[in-house]
Short mmCIF file of C-alpha atoms in Angstrom, two decimals:
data_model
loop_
_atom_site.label_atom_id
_atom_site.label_comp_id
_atom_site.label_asym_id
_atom_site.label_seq_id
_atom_site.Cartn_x
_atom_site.Cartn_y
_atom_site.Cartn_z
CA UNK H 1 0.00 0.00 0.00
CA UNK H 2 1.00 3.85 -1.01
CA UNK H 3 1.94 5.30 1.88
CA UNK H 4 0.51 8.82 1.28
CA UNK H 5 -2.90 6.33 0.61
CA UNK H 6 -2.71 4.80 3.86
CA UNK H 7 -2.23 7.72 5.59
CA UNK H 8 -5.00 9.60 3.94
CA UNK H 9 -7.46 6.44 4.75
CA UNK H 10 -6.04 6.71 8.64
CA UNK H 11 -6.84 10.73 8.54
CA UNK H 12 -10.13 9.84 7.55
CA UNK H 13 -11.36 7.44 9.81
CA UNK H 14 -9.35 8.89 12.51
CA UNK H 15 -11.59 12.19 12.31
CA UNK H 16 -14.65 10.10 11.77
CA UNK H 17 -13.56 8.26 15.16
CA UNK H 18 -13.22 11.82 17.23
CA UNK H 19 -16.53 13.42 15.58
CA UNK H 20 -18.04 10.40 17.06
CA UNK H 21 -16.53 10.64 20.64
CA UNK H 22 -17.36 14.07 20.59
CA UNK H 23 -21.11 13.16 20.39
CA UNK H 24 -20.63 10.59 22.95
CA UNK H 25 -18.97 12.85 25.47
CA UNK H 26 -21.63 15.87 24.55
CA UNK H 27 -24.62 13.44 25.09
CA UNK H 28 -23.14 12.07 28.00
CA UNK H 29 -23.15 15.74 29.64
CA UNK H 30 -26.33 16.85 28.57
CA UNK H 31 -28.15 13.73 29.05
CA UNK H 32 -26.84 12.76 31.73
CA UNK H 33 -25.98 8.74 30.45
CA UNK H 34 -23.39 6.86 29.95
CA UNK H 35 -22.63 5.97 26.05
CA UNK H 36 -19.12 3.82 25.28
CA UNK H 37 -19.77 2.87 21.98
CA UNK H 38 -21.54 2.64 18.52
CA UNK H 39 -23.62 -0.10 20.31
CA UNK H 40 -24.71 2.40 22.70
CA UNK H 41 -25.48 4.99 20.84
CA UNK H 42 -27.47 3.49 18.81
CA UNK H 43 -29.68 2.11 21.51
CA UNK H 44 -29.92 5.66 22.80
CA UNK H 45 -31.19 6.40 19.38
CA UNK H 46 -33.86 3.44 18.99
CA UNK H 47 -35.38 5.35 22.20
CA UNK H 48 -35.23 9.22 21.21
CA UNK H 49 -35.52 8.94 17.59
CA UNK H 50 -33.63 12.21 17.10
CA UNK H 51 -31.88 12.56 13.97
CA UNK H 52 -29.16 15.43 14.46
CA UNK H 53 -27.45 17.29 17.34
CA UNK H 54 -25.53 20.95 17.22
CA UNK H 55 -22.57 21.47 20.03
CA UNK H 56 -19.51 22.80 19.58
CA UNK H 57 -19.55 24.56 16.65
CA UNK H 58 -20.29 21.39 14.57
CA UNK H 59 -23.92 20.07 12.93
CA UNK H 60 -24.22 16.25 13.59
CA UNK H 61 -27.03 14.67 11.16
CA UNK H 62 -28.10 11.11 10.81
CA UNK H 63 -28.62 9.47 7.10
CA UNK H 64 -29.88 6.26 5.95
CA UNK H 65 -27.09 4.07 7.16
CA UNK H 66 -24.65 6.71 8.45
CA UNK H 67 -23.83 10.29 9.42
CA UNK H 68 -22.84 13.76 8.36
CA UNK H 69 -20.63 16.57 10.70
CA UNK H 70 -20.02 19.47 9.78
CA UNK H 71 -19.13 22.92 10.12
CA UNK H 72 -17.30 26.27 8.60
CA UNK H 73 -13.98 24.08 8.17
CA UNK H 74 -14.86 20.78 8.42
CA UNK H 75 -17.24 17.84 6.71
CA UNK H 76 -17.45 14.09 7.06
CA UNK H 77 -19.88 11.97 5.61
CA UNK H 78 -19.68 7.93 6.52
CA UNK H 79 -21.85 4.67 7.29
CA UNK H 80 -21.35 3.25 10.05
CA UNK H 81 -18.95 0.99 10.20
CA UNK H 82 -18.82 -3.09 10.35
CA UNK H 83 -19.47 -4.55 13.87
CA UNK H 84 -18.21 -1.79 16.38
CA UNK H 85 -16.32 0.39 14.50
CA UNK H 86 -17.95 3.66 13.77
CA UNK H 87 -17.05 3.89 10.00
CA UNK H 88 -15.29 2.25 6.99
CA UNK H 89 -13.87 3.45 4.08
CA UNK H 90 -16.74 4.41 1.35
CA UNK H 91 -14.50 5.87 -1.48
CA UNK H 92 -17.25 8.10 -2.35
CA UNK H 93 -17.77 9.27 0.76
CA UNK H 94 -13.90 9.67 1.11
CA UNK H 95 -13.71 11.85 -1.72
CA UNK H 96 -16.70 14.28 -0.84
CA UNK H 97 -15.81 14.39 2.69
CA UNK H 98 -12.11 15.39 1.74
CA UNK H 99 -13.28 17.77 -0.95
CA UNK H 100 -16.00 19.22 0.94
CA UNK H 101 -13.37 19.61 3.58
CA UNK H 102 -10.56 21.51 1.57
CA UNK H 103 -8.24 18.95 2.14
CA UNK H 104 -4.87 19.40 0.89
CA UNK H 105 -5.55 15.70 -0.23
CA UNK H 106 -7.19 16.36 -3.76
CA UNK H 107 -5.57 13.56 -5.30
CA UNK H 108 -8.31 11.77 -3.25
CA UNK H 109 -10.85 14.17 -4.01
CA UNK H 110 -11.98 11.22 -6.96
CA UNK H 111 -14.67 8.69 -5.97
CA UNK H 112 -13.22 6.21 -8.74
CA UNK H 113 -9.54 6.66 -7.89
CA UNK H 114 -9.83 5.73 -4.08
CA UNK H 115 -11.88 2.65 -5.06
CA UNK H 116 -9.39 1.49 -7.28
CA UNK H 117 -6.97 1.94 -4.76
CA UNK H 118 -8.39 0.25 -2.50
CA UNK H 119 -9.24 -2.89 -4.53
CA UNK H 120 -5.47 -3.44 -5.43
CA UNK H 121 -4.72 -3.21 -1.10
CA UNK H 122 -7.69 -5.82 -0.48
CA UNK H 123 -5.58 -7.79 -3.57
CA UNK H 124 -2.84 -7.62 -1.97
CA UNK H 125 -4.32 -7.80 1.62
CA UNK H 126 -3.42 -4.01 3.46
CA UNK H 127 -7.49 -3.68 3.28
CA UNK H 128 -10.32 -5.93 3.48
CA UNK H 129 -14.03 -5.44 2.26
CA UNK H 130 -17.16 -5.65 4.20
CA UNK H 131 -20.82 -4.70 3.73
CA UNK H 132 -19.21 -2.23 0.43
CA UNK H 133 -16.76 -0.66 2.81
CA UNK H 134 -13.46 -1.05 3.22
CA UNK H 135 -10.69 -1.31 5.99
CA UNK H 136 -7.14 -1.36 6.70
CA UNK H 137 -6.08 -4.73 7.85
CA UNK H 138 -3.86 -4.51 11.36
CA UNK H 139 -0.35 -4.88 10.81
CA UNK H 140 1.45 -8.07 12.25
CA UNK H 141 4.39 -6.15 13.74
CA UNK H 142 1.16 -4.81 16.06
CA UNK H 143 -0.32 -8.25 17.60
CA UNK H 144 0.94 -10.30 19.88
CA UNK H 145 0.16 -14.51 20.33
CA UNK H 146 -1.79 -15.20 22.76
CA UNK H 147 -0.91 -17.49 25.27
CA UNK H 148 -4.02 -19.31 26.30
CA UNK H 149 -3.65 -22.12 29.22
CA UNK H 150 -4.46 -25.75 28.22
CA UNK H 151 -5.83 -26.26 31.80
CA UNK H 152 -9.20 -24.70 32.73
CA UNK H 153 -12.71 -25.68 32.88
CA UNK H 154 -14.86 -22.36 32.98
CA UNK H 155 -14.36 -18.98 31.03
CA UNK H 156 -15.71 -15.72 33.06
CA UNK H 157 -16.69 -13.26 30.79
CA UNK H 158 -17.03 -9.38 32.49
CA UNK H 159 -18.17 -6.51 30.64
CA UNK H 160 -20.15 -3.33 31.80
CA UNK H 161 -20.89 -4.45 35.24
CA UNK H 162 -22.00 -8.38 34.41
CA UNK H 163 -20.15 -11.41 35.01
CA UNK H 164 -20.63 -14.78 33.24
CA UNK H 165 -19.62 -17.83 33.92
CA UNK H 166 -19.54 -20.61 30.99
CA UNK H 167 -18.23 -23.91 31.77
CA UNK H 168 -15.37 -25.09 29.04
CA UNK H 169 -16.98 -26.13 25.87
CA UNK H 170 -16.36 -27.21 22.13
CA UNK H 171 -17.27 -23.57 21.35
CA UNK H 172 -14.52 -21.69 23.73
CA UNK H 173 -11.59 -24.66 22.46
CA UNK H 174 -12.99 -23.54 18.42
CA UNK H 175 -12.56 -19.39 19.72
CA UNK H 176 -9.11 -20.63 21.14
CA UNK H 177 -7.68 -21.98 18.33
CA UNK H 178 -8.86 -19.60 15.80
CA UNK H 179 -6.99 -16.69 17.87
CA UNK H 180 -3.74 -17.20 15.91
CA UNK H 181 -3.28 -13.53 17.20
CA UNK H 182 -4.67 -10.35 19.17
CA UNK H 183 -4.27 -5.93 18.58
CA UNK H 184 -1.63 -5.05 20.90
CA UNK H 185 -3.61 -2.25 21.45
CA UNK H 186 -6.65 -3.85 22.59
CA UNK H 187 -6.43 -2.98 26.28
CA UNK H 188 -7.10 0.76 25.19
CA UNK H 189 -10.69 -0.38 23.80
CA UNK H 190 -13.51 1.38 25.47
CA UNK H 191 -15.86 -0.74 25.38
CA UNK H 192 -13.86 -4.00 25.78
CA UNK H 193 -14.84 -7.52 27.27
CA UNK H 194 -12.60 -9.13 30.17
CA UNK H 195 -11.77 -12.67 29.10
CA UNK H 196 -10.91 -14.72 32.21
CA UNK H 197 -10.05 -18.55 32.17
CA UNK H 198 -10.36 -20.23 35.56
CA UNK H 199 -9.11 -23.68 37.11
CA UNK H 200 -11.05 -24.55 39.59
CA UNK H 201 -11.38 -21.29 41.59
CA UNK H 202 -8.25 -20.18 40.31
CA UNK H 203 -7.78 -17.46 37.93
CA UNK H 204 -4.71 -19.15 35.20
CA UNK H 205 -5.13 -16.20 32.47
CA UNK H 206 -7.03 -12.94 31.57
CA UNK H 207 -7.03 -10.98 28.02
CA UNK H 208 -9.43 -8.15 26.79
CA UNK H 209 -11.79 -8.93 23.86
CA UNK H 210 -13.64 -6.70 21.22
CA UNK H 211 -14.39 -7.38 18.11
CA UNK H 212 -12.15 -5.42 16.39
CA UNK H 213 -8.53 -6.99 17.47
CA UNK H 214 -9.19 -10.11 16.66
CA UNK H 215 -8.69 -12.57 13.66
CA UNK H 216 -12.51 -12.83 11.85
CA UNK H 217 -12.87 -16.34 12.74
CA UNK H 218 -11.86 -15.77 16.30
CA UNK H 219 -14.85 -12.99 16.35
CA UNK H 220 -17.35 -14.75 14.65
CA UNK H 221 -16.98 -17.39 16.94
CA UNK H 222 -17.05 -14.99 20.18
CA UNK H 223 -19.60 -12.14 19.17
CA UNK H 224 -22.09 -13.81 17.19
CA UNK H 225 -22.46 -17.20 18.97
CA UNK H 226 -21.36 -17.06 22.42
CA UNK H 227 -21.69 -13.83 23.40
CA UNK H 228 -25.08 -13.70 21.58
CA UNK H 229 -26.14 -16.20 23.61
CA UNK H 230 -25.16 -14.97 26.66
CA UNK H 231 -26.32 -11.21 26.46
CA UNK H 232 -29.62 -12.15 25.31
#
């Protein structure tokens, strides 16, 4: 990957990422809540049905799948992202929100050209494409392998003040393997899950989850079975 592309991609969702904890923080003020994360927010929406906010200078507007902020110096225009991540890469989007903006980025200003772009990283794996968007694959030299214990019989699962207990299962040995590796950054997610694997009533090992820093398998495996079935 170009590395004027990748960093333009970064800039992008980067800004897309602070817009959004902006709202967060001003909703959590004014409302007097507690919102972590795209989950959250858009359960605060199902209830209030409101489809823009104004604060600090900028104009926050919901659309269809996504969002638009703006103001004198600034636009962004995205769909929300896949699974927690506020946004991916919609070259369209891209281009408008850079041109809009008066980026010094108009190479990127062209719908066509960042799509293109973007095709040959998924080819050549930098990116990878989800529900039309796209997204910059984490870079090895940034995971670490996990060391998971071969002795335990119950994983304890904490996130946002619940605790569950799941004894060891075909399921939890399948999300095991498939963790080949994890984001070194992962214990600076907001609105991460504790993973803790016990012996007996001994704690043996404890790593933070999300479903971001994770291989796909490992995730799919994690959010949309067991997790699923414990939440509901």
């Amino acid at each position: 990957m170009d590395d004027g592309f990748k960093r333009a991609m970064e800039r992008y969702v980067s800004s897309v990422d602070a817009v959004c904890d902006k709202l967060l923080a001003h909703l959590n003020e004014t409302e007097d809540i507690c919102l972590r994360s795209k989950r959250d927010l858009l359960a605060h929406r199902s209830r209030t049905r409101k489809m823009g906010y104004a604060f600090d200078g900028i104009q926050f507007i919901f659309h269809g799948k996504g969002c638009t902020a703006f103001n004198d110096t600034m636009f962004l225009d995205w769909d929300l992202g896949y699974r927690s991540r506020w946004c991916g890469i919609d070259p369209w989007k891209v281009a408008i929100s850079f041109r809009r903006s008066g980026s010094e980025l108009v190479r990127y200003y062209d719908g066509d050209l960042v799509k293109r772009l973007c095709e040959g990283c998924v080819t050549e794996g930098t990116m990878f494409s989800r529900q039309g968007q796209y997204y910059l694959t984490l870079p090895k030299e940034q995971t670490f392998k996990p060391d998971f214990p071969k002795a335990f019989d119950t994983l304890s699962i904490e996130h946002d003040g619940m605790r569950y207990l799941i004894p060891r299962n075909a399921l939890i040995d399948r999300f095991i393997r498939k963790t080949t590796w994890v984001y070194d950054g992962i214990d600076k997610s907001r609105d991460r899950y504790m993973l803790e694997f016990l012996d007996g009533d001994k704690v043996v090992y404890t790593i933070p989850y999300d479903d971001i820093g994770y291989p796909e398998n490992a995730i799919k495996i994690m959010s949309d079975v067991i997790l699923r079935r414990v939440e509901r």
